[in-house]
PDB file of C-alpha atoms in Angstrom:
ATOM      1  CA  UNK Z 255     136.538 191.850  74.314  1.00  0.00           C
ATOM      2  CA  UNK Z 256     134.069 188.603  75.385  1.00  0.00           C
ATOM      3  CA  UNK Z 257     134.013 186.783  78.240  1.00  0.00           C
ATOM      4  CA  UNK Z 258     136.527 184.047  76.259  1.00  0.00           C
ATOM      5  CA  UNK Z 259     138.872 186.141  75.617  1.00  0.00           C
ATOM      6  CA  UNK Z 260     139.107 186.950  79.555  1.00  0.00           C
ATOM      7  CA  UNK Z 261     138.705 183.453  80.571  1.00  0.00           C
ATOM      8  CA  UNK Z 262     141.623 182.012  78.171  1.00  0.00           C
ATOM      9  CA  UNK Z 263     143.589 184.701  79.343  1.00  0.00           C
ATOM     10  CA  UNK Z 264     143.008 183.368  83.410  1.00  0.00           C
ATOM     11  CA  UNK Z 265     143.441 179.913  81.940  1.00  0.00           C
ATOM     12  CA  UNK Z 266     146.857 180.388  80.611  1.00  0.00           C
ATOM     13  CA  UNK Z 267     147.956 182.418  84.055  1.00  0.00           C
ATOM     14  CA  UNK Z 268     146.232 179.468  86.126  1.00  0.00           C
ATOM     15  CA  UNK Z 269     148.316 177.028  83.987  1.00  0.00           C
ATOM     16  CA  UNK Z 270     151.828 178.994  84.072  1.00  0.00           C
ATOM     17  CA  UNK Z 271     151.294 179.386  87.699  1.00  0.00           C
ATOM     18  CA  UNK Z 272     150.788 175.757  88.148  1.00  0.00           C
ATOM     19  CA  UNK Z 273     154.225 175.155  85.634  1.00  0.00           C
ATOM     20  CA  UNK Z 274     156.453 177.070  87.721  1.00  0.00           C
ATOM     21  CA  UNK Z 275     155.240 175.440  91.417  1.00  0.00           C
ATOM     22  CA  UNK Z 276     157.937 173.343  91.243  1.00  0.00           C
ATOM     23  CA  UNK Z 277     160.589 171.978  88.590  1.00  0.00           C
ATOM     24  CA  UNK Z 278     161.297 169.477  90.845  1.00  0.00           C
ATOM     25  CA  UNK Z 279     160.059 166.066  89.232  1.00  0.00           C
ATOM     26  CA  UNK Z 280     159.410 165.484  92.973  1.00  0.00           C
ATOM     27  CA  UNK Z 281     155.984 167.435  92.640  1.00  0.00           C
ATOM     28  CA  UNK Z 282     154.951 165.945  89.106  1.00  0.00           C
ATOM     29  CA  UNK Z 283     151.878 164.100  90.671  1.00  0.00           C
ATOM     30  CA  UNK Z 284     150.634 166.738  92.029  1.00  0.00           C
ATOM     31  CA  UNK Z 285     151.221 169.099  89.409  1.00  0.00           C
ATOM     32  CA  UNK Z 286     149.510 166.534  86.750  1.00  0.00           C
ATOM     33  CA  UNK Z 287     146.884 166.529  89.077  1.00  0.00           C
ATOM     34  CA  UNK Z 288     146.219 169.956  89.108  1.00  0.00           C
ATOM     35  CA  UNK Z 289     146.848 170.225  85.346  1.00  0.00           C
ATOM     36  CA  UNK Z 290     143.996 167.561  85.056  1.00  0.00           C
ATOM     37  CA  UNK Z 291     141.193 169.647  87.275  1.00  0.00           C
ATOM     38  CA  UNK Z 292     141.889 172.873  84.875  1.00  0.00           C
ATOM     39  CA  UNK Z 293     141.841 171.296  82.031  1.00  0.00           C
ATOM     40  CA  UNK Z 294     138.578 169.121  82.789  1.00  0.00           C
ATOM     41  CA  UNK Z 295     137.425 173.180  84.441  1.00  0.00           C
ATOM     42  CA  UNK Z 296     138.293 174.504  80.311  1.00  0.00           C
ATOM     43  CA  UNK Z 297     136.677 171.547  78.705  1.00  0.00           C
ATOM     44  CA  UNK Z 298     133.133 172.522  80.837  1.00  0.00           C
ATOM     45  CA  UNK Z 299     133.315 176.318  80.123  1.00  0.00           C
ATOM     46  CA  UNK Z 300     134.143 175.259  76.722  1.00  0.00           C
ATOM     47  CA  UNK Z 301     131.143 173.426  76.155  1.00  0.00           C
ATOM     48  CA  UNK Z 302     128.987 175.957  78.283  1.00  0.00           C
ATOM     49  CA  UNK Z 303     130.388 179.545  76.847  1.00  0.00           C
ATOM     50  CA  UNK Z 304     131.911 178.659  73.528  1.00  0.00           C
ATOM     51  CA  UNK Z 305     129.447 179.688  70.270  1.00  0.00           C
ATOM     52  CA  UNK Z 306     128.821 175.994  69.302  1.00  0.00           C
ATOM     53  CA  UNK Z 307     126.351 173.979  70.844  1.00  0.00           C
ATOM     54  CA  UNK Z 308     125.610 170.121  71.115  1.00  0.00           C
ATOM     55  CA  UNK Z 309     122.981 169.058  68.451  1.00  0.00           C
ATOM     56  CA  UNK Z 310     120.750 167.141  71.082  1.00  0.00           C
ATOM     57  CA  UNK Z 311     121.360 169.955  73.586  1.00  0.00           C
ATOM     58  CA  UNK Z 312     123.539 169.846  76.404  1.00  0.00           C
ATOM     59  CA  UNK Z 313     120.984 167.453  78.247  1.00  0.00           C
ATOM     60  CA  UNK Z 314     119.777 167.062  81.996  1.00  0.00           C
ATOM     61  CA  UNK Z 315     122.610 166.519  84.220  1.00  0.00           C
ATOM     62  CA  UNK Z 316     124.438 169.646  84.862  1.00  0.00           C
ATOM     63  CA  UNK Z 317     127.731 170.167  83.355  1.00  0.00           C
ATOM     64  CA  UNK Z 318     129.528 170.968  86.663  1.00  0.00           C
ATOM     65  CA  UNK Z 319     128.211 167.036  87.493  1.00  0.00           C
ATOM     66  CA  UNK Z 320     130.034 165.781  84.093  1.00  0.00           C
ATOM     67  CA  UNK Z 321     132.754 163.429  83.530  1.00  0.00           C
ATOM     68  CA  UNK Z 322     135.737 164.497  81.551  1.00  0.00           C
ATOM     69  CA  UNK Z 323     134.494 161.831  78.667  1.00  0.00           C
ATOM     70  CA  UNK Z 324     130.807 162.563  79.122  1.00  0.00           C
ATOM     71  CA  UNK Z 325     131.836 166.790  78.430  1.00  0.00           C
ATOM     72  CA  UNK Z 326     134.451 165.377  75.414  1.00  0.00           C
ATOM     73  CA  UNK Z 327     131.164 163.500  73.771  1.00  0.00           C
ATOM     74  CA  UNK Z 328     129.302 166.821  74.294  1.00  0.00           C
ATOM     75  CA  UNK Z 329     131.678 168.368  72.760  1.00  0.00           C
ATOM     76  CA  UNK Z 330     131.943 166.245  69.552  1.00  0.00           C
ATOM     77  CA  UNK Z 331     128.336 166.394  68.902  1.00  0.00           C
ATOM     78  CA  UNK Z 332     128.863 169.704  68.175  1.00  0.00           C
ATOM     79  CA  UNK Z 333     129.671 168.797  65.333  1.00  0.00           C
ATOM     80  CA  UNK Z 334     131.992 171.718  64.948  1.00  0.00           C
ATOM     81  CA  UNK Z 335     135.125 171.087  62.838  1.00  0.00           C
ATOM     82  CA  UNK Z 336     137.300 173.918  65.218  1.00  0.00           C
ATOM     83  CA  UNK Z 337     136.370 171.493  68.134  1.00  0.00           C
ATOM     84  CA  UNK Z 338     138.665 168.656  66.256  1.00  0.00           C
ATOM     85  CA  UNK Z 339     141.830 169.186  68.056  1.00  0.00           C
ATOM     86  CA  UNK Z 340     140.597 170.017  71.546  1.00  0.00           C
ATOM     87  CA  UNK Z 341     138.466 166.585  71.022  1.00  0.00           C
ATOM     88  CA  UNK Z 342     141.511 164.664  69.986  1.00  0.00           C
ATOM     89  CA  UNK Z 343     144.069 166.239  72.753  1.00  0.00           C
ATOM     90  CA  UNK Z 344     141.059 166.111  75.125  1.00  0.00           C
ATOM     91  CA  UNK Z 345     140.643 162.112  74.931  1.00  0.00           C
ATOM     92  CA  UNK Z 346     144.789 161.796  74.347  1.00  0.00           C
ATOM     93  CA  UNK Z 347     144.997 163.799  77.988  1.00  0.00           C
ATOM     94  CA  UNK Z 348     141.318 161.585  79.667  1.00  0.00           C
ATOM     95  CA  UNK Z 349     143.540 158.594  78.725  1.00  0.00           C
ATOM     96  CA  UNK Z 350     146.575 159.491  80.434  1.00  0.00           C
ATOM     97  CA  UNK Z 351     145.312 160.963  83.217  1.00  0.00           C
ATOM     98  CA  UNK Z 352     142.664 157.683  83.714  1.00  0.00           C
ATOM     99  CA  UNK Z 353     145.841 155.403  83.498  1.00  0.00           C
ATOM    100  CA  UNK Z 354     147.622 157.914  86.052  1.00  0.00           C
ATOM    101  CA  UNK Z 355     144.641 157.743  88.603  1.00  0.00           C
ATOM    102  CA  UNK Z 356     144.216 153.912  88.237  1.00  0.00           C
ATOM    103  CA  UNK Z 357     147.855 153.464  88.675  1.00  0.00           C
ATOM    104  CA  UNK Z 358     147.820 155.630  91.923  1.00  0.00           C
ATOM    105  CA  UNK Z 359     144.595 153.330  93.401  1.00  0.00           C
ATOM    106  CA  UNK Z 360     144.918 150.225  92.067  1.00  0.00           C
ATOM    107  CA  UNK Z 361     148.248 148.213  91.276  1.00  0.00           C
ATOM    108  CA  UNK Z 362     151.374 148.139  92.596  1.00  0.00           C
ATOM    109  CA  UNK Z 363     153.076 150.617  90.878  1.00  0.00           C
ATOM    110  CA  UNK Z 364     155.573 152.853  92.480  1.00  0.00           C
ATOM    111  CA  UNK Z 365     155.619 156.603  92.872  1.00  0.00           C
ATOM    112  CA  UNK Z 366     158.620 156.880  90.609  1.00  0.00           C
ATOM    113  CA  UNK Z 367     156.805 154.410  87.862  1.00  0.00           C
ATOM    114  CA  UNK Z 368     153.749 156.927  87.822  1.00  0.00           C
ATOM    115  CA  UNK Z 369     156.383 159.718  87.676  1.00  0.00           C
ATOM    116  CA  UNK Z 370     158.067 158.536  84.794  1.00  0.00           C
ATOM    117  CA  UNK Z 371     154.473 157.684  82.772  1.00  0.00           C
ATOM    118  CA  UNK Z 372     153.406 161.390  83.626  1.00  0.00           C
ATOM    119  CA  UNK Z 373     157.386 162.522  82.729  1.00  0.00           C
ATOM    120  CA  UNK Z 374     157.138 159.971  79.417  1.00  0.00           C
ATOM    121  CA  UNK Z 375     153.672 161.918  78.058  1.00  0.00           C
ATOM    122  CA  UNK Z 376     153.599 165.462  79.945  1.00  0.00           C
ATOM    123  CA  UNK Z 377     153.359 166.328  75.911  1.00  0.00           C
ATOM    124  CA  UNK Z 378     149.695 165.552  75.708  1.00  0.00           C
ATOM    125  CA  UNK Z 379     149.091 167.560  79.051  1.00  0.00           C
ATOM    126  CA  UNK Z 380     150.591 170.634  76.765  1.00  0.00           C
ATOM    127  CA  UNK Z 381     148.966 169.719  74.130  1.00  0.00           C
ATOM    128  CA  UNK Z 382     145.308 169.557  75.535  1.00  0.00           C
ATOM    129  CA  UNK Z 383     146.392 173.217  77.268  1.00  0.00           C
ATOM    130  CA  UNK Z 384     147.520 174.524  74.160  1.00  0.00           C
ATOM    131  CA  UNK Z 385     144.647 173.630  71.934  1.00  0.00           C
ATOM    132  CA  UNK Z 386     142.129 175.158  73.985  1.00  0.00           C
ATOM    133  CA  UNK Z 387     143.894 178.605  74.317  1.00  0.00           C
ATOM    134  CA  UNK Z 388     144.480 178.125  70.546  1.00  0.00           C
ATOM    135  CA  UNK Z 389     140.647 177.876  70.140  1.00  0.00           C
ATOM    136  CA  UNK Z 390     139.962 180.517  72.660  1.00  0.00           C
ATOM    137  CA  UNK Z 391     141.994 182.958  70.394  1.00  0.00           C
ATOM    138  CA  UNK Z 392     140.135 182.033  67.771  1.00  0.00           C
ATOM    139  CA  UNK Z 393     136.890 182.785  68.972  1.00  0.00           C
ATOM    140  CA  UNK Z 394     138.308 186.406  70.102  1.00  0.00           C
ATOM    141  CA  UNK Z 395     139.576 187.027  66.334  1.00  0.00           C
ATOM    142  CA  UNK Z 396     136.244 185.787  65.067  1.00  0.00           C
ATOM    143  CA  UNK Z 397     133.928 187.539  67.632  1.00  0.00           C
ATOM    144  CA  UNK Z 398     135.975 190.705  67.626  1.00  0.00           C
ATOM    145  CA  UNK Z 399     136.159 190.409  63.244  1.00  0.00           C
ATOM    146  CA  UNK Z 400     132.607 189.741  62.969  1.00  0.00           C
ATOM    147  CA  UNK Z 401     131.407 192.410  65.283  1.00  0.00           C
ATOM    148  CA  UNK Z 402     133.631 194.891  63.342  1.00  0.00           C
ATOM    149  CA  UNK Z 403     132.387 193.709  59.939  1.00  0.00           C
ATOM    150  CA  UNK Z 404     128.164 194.689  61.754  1.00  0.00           C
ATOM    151  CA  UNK Z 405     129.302 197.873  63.047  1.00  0.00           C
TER     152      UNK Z 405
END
């Protein structure tokens, strides 16, 4: 087994563990907010470990230094068609989590408001979650099928 295969798998036990802190909608702020730093985490180890690199290179600035947006344009210019749906959940999930932030800082909004936009869309939060450990199962199978089909 690769290095993915035990990274997805730490993923996913990182992401159940921050699921069950709390089904009280109380802690959904925080929670989001924690959901956001793993995910942004997966998105750089993506674009660092998986087998598909960036056509003009990953660049200068070092990936831990990255935005979320500036690792999700990495990331398309790939190029790689099995990138598709972590690109697309990836941006879905920068949105939200840009509009969550901005609410927090900037405007009036109250805790309850942000609540309820993080309550209204916690789908794209599973779905950016659920894409990656979708690709990083993929990669396993092909690695694992690959290295079978040389040996």
């Amino acid at each position: 087994m690769n290095r993915i295969y035990y990274w997805a798998k730490n993923f996913q036990d990182i992401a159940d563990v921050i699921n069950e802190l709390s089904e009280n909608e109380r802690f959904i702020i925080p929670k989001f907010l924690l959901r956001a730093q793993l995910v942004e985490f997966a998105l750089k180890y993506l674009l660092t470990h998986a087998p598909y690199k960036p056509s003009k290179g990953l660049g200068k600035k070092p990936v831990e230094e990255m935005t979320m947006g500036e690792v999700i344009k990495k990331l398309r210019e790939c190029q790689e068609s099995h990138f598709d749906k972590i690109i697309e959940a990836a941006e879905d999930f920068k949105e939200l989590r840009n509009e969550v932030t901005h609410r927090l800082l900037t405007t009036d909004k109250t805790v309850f408001e942000i609540e309820q936009l993080i309550l209204d869309k916690f789908d794209v939060a599973d779905n950016i979650e659920n894409q990656i450990v979708r690709f990083a199962n993929f990669v396993e199978h092909a690695l694992s099928v690959n290295f079978e089909e040389i040996s």
